XYZ file of C-alpha atoms in Angstrom:
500
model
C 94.143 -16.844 -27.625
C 94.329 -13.354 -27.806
C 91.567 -11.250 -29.667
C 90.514 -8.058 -30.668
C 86.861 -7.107 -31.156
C 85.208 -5.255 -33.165
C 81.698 -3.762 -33.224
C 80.143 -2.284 -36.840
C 77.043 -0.167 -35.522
C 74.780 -1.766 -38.253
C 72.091 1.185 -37.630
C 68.490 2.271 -39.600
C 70.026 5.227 -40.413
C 66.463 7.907 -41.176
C 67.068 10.600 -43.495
C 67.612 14.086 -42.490
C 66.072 13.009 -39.025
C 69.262 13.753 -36.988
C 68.436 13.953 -33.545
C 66.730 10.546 -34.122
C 69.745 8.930 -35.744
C 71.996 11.091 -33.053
C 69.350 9.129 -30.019
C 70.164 5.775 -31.824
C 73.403 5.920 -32.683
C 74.761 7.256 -29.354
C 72.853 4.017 -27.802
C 74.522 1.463 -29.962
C 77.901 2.714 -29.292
C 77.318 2.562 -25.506
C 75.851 -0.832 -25.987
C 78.931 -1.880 -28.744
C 80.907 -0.418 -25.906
C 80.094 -2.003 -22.933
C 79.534 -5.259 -24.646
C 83.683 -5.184 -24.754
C 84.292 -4.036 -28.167
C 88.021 -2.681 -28.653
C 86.675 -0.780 -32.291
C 83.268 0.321 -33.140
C 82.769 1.296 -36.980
C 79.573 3.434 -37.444
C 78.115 3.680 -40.751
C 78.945 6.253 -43.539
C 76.817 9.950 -42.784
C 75.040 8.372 -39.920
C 74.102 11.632 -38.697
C 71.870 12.746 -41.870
C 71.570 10.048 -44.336
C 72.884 9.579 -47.294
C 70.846 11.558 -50.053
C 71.178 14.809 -51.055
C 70.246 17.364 -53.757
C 72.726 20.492 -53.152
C 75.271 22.036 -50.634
C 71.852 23.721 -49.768
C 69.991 20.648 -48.673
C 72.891 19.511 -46.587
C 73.880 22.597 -45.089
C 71.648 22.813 -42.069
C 72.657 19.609 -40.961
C 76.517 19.676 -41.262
C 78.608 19.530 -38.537
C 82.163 20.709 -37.126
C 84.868 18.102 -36.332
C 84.468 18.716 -32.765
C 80.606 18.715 -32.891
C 78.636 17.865 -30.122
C 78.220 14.339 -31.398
C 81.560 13.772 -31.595
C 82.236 14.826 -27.990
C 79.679 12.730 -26.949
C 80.867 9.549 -28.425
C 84.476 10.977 -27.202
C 83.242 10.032 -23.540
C 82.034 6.600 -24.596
C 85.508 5.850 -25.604
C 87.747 7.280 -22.720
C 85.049 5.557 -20.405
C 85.440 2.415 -21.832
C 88.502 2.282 -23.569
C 87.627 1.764 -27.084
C 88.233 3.143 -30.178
C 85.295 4.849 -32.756
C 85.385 5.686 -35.995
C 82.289 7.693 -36.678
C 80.557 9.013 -40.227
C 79.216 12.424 -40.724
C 78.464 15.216 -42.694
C 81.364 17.755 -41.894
C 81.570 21.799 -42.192
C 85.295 22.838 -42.033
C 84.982 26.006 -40.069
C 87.922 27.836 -42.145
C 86.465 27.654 -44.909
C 82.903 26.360 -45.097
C 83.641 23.720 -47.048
C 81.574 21.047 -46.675
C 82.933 16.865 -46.686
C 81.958 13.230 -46.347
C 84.142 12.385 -43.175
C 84.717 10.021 -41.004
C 86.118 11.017 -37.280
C 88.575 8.566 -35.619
C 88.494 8.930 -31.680
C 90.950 7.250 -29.192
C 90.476 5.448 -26.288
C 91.595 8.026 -23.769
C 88.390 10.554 -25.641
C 90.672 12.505 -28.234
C 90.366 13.203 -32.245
C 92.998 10.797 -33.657
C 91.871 11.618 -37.274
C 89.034 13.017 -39.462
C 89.595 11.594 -42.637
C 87.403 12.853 -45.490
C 86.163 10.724 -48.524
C 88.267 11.162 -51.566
C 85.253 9.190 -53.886
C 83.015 12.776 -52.575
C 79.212 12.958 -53.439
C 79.630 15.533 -56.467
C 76.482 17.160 -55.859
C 77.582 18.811 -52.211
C 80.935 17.741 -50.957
C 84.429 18.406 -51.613
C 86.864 15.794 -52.293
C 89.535 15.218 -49.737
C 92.738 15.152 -50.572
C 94.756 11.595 -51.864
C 97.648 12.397 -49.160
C 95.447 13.063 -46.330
C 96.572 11.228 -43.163
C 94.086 7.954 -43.069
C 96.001 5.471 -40.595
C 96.373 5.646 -36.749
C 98.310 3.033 -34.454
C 97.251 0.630 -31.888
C 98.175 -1.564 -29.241
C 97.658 -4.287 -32.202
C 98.909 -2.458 -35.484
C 97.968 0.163 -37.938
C 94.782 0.671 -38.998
C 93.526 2.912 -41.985
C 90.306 4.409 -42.376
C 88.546 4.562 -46.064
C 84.766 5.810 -46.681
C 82.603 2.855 -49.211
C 83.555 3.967 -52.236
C 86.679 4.696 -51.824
C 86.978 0.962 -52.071
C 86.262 0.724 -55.661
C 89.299 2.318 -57.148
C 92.310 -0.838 -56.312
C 94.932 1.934 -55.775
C 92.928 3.792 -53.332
C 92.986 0.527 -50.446
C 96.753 0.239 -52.118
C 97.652 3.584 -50.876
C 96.347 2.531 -47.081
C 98.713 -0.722 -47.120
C 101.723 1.400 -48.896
C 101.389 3.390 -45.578
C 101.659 0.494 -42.962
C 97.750 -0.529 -42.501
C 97.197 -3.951 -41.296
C 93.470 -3.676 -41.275
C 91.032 -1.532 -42.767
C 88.178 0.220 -41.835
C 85.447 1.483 -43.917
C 82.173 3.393 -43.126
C 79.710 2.307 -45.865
C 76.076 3.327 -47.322
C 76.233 0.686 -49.957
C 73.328 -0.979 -50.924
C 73.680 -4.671 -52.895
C 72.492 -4.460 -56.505
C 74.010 -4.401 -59.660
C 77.690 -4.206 -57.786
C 77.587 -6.260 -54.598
C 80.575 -4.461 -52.350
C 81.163 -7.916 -50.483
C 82.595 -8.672 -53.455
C 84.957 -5.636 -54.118
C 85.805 -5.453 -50.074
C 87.212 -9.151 -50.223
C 89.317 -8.324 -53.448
C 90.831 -5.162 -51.391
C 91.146 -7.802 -48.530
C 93.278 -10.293 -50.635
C 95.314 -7.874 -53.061
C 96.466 -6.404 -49.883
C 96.632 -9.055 -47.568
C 95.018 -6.978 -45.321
C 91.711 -7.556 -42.622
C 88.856 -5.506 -43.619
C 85.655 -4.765 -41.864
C 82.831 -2.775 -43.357
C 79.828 -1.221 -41.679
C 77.015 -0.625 -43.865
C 73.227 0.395 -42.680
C 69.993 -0.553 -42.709
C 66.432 1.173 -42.991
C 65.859 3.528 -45.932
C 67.141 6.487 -47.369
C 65.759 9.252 -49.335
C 66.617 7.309 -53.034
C 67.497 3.271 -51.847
C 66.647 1.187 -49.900
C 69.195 -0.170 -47.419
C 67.325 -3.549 -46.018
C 69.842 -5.896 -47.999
C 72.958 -3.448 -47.369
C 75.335 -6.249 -45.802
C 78.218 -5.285 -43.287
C 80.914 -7.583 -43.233
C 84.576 -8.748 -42.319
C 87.572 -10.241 -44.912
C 90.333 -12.003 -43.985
C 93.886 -10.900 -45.718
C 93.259 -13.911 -47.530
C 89.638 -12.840 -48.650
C 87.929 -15.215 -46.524
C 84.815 -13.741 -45.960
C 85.033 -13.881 -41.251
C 81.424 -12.071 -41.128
C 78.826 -11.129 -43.221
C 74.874 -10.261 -42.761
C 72.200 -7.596 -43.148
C 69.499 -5.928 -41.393
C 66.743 -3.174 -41.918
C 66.588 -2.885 -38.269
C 69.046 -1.522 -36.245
C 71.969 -3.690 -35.087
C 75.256 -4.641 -33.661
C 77.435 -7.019 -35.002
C 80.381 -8.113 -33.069
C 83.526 -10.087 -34.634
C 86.658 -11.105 -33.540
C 89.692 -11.090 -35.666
C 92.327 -13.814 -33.365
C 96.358 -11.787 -32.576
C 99.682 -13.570 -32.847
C 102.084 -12.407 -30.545
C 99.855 -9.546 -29.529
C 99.138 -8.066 -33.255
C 96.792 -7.999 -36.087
C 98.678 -10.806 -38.387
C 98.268 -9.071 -41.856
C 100.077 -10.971 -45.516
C 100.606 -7.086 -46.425
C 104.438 -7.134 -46.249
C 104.313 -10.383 -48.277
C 101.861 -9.435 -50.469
C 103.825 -5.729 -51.266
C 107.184 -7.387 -51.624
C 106.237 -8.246 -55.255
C 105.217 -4.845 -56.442
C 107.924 -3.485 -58.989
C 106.801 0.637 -58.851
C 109.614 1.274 -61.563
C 106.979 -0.571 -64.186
C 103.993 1.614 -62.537
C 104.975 5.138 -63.450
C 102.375 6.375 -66.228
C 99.593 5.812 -63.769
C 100.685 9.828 -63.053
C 100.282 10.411 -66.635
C 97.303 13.355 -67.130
C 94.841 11.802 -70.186
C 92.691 14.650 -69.974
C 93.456 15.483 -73.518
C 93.442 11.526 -74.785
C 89.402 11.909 -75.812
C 90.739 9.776 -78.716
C 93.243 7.084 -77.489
C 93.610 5.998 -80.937
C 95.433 8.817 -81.984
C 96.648 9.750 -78.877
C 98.625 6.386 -78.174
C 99.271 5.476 -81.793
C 97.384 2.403 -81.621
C 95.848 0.025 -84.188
C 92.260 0.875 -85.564
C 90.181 -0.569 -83.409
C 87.526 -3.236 -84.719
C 85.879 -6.410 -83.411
C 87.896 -8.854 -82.326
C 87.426 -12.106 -80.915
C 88.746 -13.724 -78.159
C 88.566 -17.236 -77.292
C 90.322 -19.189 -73.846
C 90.495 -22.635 -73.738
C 91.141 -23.847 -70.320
C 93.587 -27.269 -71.108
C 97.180 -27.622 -71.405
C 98.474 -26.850 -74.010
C 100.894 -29.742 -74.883
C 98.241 -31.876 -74.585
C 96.309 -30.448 -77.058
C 99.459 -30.373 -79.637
C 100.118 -34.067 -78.663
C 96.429 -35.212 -79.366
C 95.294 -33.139 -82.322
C 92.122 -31.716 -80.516
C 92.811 -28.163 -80.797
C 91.535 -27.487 -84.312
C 88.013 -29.507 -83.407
C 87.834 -27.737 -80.316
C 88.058 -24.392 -81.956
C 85.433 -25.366 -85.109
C 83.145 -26.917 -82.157
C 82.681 -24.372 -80.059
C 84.281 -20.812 -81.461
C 81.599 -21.487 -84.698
C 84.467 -19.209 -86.283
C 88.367 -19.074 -85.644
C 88.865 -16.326 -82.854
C 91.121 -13.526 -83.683
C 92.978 -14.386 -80.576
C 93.350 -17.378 -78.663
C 94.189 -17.900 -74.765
C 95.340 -21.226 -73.714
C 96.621 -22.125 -70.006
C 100.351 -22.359 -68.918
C 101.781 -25.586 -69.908
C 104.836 -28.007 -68.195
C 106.799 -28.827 -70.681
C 110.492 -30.405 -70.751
C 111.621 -29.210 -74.053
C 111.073 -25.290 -73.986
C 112.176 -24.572 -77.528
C 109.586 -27.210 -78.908
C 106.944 -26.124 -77.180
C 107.630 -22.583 -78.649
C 107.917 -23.840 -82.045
C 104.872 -25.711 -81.687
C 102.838 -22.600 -80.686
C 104.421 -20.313 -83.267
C 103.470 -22.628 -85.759
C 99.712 -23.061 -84.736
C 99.373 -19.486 -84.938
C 100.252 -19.245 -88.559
C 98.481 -22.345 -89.273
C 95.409 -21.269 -87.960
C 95.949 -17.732 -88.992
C 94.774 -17.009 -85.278
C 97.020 -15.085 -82.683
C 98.015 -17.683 -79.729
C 99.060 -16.448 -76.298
C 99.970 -19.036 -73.368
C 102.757 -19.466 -70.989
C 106.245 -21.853 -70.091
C 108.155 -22.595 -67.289
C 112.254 -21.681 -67.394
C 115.075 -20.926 -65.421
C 113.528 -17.414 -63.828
C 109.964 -19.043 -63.772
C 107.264 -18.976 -66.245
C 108.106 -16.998 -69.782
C 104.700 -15.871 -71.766
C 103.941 -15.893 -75.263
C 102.176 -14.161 -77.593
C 102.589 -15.818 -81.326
C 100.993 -13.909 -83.860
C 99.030 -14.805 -86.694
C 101.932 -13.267 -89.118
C 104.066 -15.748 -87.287
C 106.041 -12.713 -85.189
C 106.898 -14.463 -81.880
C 107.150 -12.592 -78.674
C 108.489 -13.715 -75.345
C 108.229 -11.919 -72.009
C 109.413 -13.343 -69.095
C 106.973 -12.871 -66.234
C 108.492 -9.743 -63.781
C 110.607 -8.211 -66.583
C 111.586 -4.509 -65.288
C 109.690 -3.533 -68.389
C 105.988 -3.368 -69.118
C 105.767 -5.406 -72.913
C 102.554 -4.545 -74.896
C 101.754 -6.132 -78.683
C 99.807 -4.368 -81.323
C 97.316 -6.889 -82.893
C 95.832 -6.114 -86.052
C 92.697 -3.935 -84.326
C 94.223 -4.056 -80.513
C 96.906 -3.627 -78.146
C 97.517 -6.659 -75.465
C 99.845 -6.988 -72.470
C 101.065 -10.043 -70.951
C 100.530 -10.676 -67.773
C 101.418 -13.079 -64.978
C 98.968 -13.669 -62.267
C 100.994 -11.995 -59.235
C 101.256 -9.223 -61.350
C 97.650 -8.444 -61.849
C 97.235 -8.433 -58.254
C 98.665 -4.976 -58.209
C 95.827 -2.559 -59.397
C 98.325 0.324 -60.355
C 99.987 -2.111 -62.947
C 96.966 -2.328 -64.648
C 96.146 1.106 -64.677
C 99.856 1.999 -65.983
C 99.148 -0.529 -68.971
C 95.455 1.223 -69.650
C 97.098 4.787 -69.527
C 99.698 3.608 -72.391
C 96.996 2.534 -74.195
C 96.621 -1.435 -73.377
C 93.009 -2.444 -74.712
C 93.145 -6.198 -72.877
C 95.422 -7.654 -70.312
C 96.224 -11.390 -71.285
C 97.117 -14.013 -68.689
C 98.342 -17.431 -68.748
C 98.512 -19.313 -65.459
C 98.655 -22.994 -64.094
C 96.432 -22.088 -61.453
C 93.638 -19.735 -60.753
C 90.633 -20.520 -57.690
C 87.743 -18.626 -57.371
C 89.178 -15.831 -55.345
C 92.158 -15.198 -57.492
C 88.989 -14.929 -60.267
C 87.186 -12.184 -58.482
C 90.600 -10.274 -57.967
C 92.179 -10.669 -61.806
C 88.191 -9.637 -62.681
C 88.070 -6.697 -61.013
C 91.207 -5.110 -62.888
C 88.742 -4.181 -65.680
C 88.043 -1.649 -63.414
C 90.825 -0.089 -64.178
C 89.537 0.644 -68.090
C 90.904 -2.557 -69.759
C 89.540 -5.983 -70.498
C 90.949 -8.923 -68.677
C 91.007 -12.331 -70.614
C 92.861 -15.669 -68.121
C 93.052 -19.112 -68.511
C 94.171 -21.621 -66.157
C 93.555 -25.719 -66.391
C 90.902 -25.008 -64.291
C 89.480 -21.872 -64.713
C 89.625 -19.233 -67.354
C 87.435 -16.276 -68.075
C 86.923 -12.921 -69.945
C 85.545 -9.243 -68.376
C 84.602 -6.633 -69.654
C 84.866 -2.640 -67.926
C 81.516 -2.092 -66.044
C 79.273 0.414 -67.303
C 78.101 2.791 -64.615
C 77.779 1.417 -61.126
C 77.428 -1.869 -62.549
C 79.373 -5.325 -61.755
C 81.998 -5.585 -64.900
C 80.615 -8.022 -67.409
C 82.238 -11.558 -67.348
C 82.230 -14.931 -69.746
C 83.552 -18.035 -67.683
C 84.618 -21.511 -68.935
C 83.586 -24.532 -67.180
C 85.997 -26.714 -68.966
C 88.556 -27.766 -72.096
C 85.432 -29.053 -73.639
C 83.701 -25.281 -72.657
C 86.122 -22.605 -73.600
C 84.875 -19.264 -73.352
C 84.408 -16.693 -76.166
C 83.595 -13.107 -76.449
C 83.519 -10.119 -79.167
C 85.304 -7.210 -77.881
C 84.132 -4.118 -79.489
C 87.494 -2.268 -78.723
C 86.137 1.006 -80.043
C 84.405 0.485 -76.953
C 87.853 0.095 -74.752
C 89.317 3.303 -75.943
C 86.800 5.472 -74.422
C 88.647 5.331 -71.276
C 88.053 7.194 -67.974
C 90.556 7.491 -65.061
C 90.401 8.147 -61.430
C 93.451 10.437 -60.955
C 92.611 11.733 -56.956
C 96.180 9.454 -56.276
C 99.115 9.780 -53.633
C 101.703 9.683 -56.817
C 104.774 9.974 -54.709
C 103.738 7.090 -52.445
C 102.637 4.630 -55.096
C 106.135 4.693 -57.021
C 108.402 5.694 -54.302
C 110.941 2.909 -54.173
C 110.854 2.590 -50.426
C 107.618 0.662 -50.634
């Protein structure tokens, strides 16, 4: 079977010691190299290290594009045919600008790309622009270049699949902690349906410590191919299997179900929207409680459990209540039924049915106001509780960060979503959308849980049910929600254009 191999120079990157890390790094490429490796991924600023005070501090050990580094690892690759893509600190000679950038060099010794960081270290580099050029093509496919954080942000890895990228590439200096990447690099993986391969580092820098810094590969469908650390310098080698020659990516599949028409206020500019209250006319924000219960729901209409369930294990009725999508035969009952809890319980119900154009969702208030949204409706549908606004959600949907963001930009304070299945990668994936400034509350038979946005460079916070008899529960303080913060350095034009 055909393969293609690639090399991540796992190196103890010392700071500010660069013609140490220059000695190192130059060896593990020629070893990566000659070992047979089609792609070598170096870490992120493997040059200099990672920390730094000041444009200052950095500046004597920037370098050009075409710095002498660079040229030397440009004859490692025409001598052995292989492709490098190579982190450093870079000084654009027309302007003395200084950048986080990674340089891309082909097999035959040229500069295929120099991509610079977008997610830039605010203290001494400059941002690089959304629509910079970030893929190249191979004998196997497109590939696309992003720098570690740049993962974090969904529609930042979106914008490298929107333009073709069957596998993607990222320089890291990302220690695990309070936000693992493995995790985030297999959700960017799977909502993509794209390979990924990371190269972290080892040793330590001027402010972390790097020895549990894991490099690793991702599947398209997030299985995790490769993963492992090391303080020490090393070079991992893994080989992602071809079909009929190329890298076989789920991108165009994956893509196919994105609906860009219901995307467009992601370009809105919040700037002014310091109090989304006001700003989006929505309801006063207060506490409100949310409870999923992971069961069918006609089976708990048939049997009667639903109000012992509730006084069990909620201690109080929730404000709003999340049960799984249902089968059911008689569509109308089954909406009856739910509409009719809700104003019994004086508790707002959401779940969701299947019909004629797939499942339907539901959101039944406690007033007994019934609303129905069919799942993929050209419109984006969001309900003003008493102290919050929800959306409805399908699960396909929420694999598209840029819906998500669209919702939080109009205002959405929690994403709701009903599903009749939902495994433990679909979890991380529909869990990292409160990223994108909203909650996220899902319930499947199986599995159903509630996040929270992360604070600072922390993990988003997340409640998970183990079962019917174990729903989940959680007091959102959506006061809390409306303090929202968005990433806006975004190719606009190429996440709505139609063509995608």
């Amino acid at each position: 079977m055909e393969r293609v191999t690639i090399a991540l120079v796992h190196a103890d990157i010392r700071h500010r010691d660069v013609a140490a890390n220059r000695r190192e790094l130059l060896n593990l490429n020629r070893e990566a190299a000659g070992n047979g490796a089609d792609i070598i991924v170096n870490t992120e600023l493997g040059l200099t290290g990672y920390s730094f005070r000041s444009r200052e501090d950095i500046a004597p050990l920037v370098e050009e594009y075409d710095g002498p580094v660079v040229q030397e690892l440009s004859l490692i690759a025409s001598r052995y045919g292989c492709y490098i893509v190579f982190g450093y600190a870079e000084k654009d000679a027309g302007t003395d600008i200084y950048y986080n950038a990674a340089a891309v060099i082909g097999p035959d010794g040229r500069l295929l790309l120099n991509y610079r960081k977008v997610t830039a270290e605010v203290r001494w580099a400059c941002a690089g622009s959304p629509g910079q050029p970030n893929t190249f093509d191979t004998p196997w496919g497109r590939i696309a270049v992003v720098i570690c954080s740049d993962t974090y942000y969904g529609s930042l890895a979106r914008m490298s699949a929107l333009r073709g990228a069957d596998l993607l590439l990222v320089p890291a200096n990302w220690p695990a902690g309070s936000l693992d990447p493995r995790e985030l690099w297999q959700v960017r993986a799977r909502e993509n349906g794209v390979y990924l391969a990371a190269c972290n580092r080892g040793g330590h820098d001027r402010t972390m410590s790097c020895e549990d810094a894991w490099s690793s590969v991702y599947s398209p469908d997030g299985e995790e191919l490769f993963a492992a650390s090391s303080c020490d310098s090393r070079v991992f080698s893994v080989q992602i299997s071809l079909e009929n020659g190329m890298i076989p990516s789920k991108r165009a599949r994956r893509l196919a179900s994105r609906t860009p028409a219901r995307y467009a206020p992601i370009y809105l500019d919040m700037r002014y929207a310091t109090d989304m209250t006001s700003y989006c006319n929505l309801p006063e924000p207060g506490p409100l409680t949310v409870t999923c219960l992971p069961a069918d729901p006609h089976d708990l209409f048939i049997q009667g459990r639903l109000d012992m369930l509730l006084d069990e294990h909620a201690g109080q009725r929730p404000d709003l209540l999340v049960l799984s999508a249902g089968e059911t035969a008689d569509r109308e009952r089954t909406v009856g039924l739910v509409s009719g809890m809700a104003s019994r319980l004086r508790v707002a119900v959401c779940t969701a049915i299947p019909g004629p154009e797939g499942f339907s969702m539901i959101c039944a208030e406690a007033s007994g106001q019934l609303h129905v949204v069919r799942e993929g409706c050209p419109e984006s549908v969001m309900i003003d509780l008493d102290k919050a606004r929800i959306a409805l959600a399908g699960r396909e949907e929420l694999y598209h960060p840029e819906y998500v963001t669209a919702l939080a930009k109009q205002g959405c304070d929690l994403v709701v979503c009903s599903t009749r299945s939902c495994n433990a990668l679909d979890r991380s994936v529909l869990g990292s959308r409160s990223i994108e400034q909203v909650a996220v509350a899902v319930c499947s038979p199986d599995n159903a849980f509630i996040c929270k946005p992360p604070i600072g460079h922390y993990r988003w916070e997340e409640v998970h049910a183990l079962s019917a008899s174990h729903p989940c529960t959680v007091e959102l303080d959506i006061s809390l929600l409306r303090n929202k913060h968005f990433y806006d350095r975004l190719e606009f034009d190429l996440l709505l254009g139609k063509q995608n």
